CSV table of C-alpha atoms in Angstrom, one decimal:
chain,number,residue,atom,x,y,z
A,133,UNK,CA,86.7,-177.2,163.6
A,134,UNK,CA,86.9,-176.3,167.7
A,135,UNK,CA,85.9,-172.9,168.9
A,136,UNK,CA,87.8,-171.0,171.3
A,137,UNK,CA,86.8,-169.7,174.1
A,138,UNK,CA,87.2,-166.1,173.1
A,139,UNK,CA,85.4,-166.7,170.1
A,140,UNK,CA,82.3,-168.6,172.4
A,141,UNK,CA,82.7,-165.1,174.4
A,142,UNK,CA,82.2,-162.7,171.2
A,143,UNK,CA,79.3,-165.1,169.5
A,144,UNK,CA,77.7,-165.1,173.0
A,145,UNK,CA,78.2,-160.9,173.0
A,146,UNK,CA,77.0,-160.8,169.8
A,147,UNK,CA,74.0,-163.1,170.1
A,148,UNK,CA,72.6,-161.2,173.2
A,149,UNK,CA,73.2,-157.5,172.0
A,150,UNK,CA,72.9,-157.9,168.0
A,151,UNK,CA,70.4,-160.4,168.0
A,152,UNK,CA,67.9,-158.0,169.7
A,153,UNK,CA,69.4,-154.9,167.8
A,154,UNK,CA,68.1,-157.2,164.5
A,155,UNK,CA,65.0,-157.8,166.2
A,156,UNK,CA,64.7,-154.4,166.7
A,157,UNK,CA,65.4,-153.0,163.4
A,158,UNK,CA,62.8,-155.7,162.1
A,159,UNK,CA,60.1,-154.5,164.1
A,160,UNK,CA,61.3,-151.1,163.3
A,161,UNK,CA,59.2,-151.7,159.7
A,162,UNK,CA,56.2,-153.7,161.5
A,163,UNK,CA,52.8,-151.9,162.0
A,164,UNK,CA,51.6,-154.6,164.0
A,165,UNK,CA,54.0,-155.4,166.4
A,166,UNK,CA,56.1,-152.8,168.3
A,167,UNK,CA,60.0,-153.8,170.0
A,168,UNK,CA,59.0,-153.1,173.5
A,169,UNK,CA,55.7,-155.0,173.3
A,170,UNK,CA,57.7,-158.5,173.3
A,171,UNK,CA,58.5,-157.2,177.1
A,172,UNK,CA,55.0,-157.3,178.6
A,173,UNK,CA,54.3,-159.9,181.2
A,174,UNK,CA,51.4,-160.8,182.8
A,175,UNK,CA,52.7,-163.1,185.8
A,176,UNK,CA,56.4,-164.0,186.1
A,177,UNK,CA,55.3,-166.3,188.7
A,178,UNK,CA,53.7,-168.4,186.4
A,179,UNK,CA,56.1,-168.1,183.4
A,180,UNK,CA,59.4,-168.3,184.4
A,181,UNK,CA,58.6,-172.0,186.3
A,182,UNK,CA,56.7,-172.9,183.4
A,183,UNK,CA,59.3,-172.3,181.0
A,184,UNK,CA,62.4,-173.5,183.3
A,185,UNK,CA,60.1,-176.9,183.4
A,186,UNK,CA,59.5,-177.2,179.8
A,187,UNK,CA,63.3,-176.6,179.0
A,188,UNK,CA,64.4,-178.9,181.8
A,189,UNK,CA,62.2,-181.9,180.1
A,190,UNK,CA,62.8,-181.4,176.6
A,191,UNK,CA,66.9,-181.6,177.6
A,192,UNK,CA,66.5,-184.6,179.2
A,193,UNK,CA,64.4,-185.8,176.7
A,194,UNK,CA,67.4,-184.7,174.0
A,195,UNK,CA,69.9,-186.5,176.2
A,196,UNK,CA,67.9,-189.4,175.8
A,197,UNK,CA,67.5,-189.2,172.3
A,198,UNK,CA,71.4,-188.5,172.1
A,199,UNK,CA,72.0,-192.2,173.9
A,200,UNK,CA,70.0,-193.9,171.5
A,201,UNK,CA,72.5,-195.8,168.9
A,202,UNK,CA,71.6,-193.7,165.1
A,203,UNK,CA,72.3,-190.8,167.4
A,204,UNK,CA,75.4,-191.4,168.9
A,205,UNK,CA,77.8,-190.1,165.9
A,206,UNK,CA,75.7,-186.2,166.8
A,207,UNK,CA,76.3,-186.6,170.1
A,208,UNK,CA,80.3,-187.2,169.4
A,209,UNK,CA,80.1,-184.5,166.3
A,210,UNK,CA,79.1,-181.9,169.2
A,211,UNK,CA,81.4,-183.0,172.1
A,212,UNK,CA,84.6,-182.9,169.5
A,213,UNK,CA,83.0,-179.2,168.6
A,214,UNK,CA,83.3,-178.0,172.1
A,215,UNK,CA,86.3,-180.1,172.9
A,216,UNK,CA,89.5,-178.1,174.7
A,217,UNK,CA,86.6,-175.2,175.7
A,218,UNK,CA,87.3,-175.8,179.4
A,219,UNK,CA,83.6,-175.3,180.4
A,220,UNK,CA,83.2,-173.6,184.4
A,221,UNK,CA,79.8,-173.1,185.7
A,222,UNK,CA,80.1,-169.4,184.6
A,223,UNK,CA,80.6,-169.9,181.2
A,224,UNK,CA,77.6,-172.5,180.7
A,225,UNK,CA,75.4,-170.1,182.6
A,226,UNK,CA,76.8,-167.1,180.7
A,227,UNK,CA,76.8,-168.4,177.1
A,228,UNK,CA,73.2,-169.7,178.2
A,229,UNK,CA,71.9,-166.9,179.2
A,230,UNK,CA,73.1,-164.9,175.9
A,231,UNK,CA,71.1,-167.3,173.4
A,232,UNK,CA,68.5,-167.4,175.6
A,233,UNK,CA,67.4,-163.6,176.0
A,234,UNK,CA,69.1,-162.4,172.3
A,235,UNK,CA,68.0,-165.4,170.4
A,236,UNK,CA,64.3,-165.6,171.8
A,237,UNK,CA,64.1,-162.2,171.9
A,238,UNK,CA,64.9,-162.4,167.8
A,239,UNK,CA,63.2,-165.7,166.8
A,240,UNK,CA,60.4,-165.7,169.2
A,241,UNK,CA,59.6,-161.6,169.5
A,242,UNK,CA,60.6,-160.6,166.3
A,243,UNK,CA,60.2,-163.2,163.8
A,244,UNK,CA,57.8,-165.7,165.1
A,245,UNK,CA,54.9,-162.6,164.5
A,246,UNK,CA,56.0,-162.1,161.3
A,247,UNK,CA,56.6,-165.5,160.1
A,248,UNK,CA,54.4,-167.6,162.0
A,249,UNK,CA,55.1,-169.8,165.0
A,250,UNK,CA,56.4,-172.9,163.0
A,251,UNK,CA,57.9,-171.1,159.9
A,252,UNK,CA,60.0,-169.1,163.0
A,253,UNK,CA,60.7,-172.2,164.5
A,254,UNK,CA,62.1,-174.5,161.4
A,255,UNK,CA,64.6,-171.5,160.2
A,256,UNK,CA,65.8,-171.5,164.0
A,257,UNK,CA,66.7,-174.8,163.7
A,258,UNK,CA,67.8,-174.5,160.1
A,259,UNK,CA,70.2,-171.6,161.0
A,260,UNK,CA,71.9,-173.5,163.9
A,261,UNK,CA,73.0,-176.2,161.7
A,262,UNK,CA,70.6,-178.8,163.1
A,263,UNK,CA,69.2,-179.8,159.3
A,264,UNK,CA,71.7,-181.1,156.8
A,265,UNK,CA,71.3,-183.1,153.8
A,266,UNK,CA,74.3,-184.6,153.9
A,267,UNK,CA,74.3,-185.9,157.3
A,268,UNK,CA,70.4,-187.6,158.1
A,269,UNK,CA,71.5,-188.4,161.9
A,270,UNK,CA,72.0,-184.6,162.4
A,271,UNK,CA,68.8,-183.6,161.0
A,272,UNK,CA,66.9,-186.4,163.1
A,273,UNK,CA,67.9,-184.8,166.3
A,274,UNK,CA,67.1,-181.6,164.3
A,275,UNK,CA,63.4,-182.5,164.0
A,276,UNK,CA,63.5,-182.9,167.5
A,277,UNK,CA,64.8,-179.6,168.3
A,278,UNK,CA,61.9,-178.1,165.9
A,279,UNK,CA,59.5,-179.2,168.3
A,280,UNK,CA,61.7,-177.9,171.2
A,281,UNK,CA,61.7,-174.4,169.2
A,282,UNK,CA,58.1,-174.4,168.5
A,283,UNK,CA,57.1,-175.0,172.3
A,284,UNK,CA,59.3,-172.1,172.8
A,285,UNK,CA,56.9,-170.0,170.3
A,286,UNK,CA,54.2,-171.8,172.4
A,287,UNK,CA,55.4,-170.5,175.8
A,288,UNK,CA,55.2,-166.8,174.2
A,289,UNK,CA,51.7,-167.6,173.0
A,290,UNK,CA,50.4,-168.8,176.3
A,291,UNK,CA,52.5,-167.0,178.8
A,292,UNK,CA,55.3,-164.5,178.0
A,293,UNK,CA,58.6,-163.9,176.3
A,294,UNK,CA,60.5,-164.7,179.6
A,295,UNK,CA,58.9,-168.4,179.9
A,296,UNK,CA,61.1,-168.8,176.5
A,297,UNK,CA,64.0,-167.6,177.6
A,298,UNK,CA,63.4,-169.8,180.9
A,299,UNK,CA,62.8,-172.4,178.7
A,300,UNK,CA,65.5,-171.5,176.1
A,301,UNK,CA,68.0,-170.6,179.0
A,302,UNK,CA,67.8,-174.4,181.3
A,303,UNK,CA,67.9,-176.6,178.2
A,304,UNK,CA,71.4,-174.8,177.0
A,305,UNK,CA,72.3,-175.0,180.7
A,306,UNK,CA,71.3,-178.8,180.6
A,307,UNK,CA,72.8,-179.5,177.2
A,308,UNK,CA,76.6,-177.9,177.9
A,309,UNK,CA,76.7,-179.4,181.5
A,310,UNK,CA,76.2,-182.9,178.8
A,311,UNK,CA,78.6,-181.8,176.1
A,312,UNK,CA,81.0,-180.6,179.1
A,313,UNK,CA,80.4,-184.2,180.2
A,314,UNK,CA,80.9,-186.0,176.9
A,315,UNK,CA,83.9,-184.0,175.5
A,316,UNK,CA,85.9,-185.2,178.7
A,317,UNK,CA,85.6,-188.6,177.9
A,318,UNK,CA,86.7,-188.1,174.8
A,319,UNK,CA,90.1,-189.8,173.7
A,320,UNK,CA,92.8,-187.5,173.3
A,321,UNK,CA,93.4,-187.2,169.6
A,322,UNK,CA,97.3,-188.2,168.7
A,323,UNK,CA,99.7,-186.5,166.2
């Protein structure tokens, strides 16, 4: 299966604006933590470089972990995914920016208080695909990225809800410029 572009448009649409209606219809039953809370900031200063620097490394350190041989097949799985997308700067910053700000502002502001930091984190991963029992490479890299997800719960605990979508933000940036990458040198499938 290949997505379209117009479908990556609408699940990016989708992801920004129902992502944080559902986070706001959770919190709409919560006594202890209110929507608009999540927004507070103390220093954006601080945050935003703190979370573009955590993103940055934990993509690189993916990309690593993507070179290493039991990982290769994932790596492939995800460049055939995207393959035929036709990724320009505007749609990796676009698509990037949507899961960062809808699905932090869900995981992170709406469900990581309710659940717990690491519970929030594991069903992220979980829901993305990352964890499949019928394919063990796939749910290696998806341990990984429940560590990722979890210092993204950690940048809300120590800073804000904006260092996570910095963080959350660069590493999709990082991660599609590498996909973009890898799906080019990709043989052309034959009929």
């Amino acid at each position: 299966m290949k997505l379209t572009k117009s479908a990556m448009f609408a699940l990016s649409v989708f992801t920004l604006f129902g992502f944080s209606g559902i986070a706001y219809f959770i919190l709409s039953f919560s006594d202890e933590v209110q929507y608009f809370e999540m927004f507070a900031y103390d220093n954006l200063l601080y945050s935003i470089p703190a979370g573009l620097g955590f993103g940055a490394l934990g993509a690189l350190i993916g990309i690593l972990l993507l070179k290493l041989p039991p990982l290769k097949e994932t790596s492939t799985f995800y460049a055939n995914f995207f393959k035929g997308l036709d990724l320009h700067w505007t749609d990796i910053l676009f698509y990037s920016f949507c899961a960062g700000v809808g699905e932090e502002i869900l995981f992170r502001g709406a469900l990581q208080p309710l659940l717990g930091l690491w519970l929030a984190a594991i069903v992220f991963v979980i829901l993305h695909g990352y964890i499949s029992s019928k394919d063990w490479r796939k749910s290696m890299y998806g341990v990984f990225l429940i560590f990722i997800s979890a210092g993204f719960g950690y940048l809300v605990v120590y800073f804000d809800i904006y260092a996570a979508m910095a963080a959350h933000f660069i590493f999709d940036v990082i991660m599609f410029v590498k996909i973009r990458k890898d799906s080019e040198s990709l043989v052309p499938e034959t009929d």
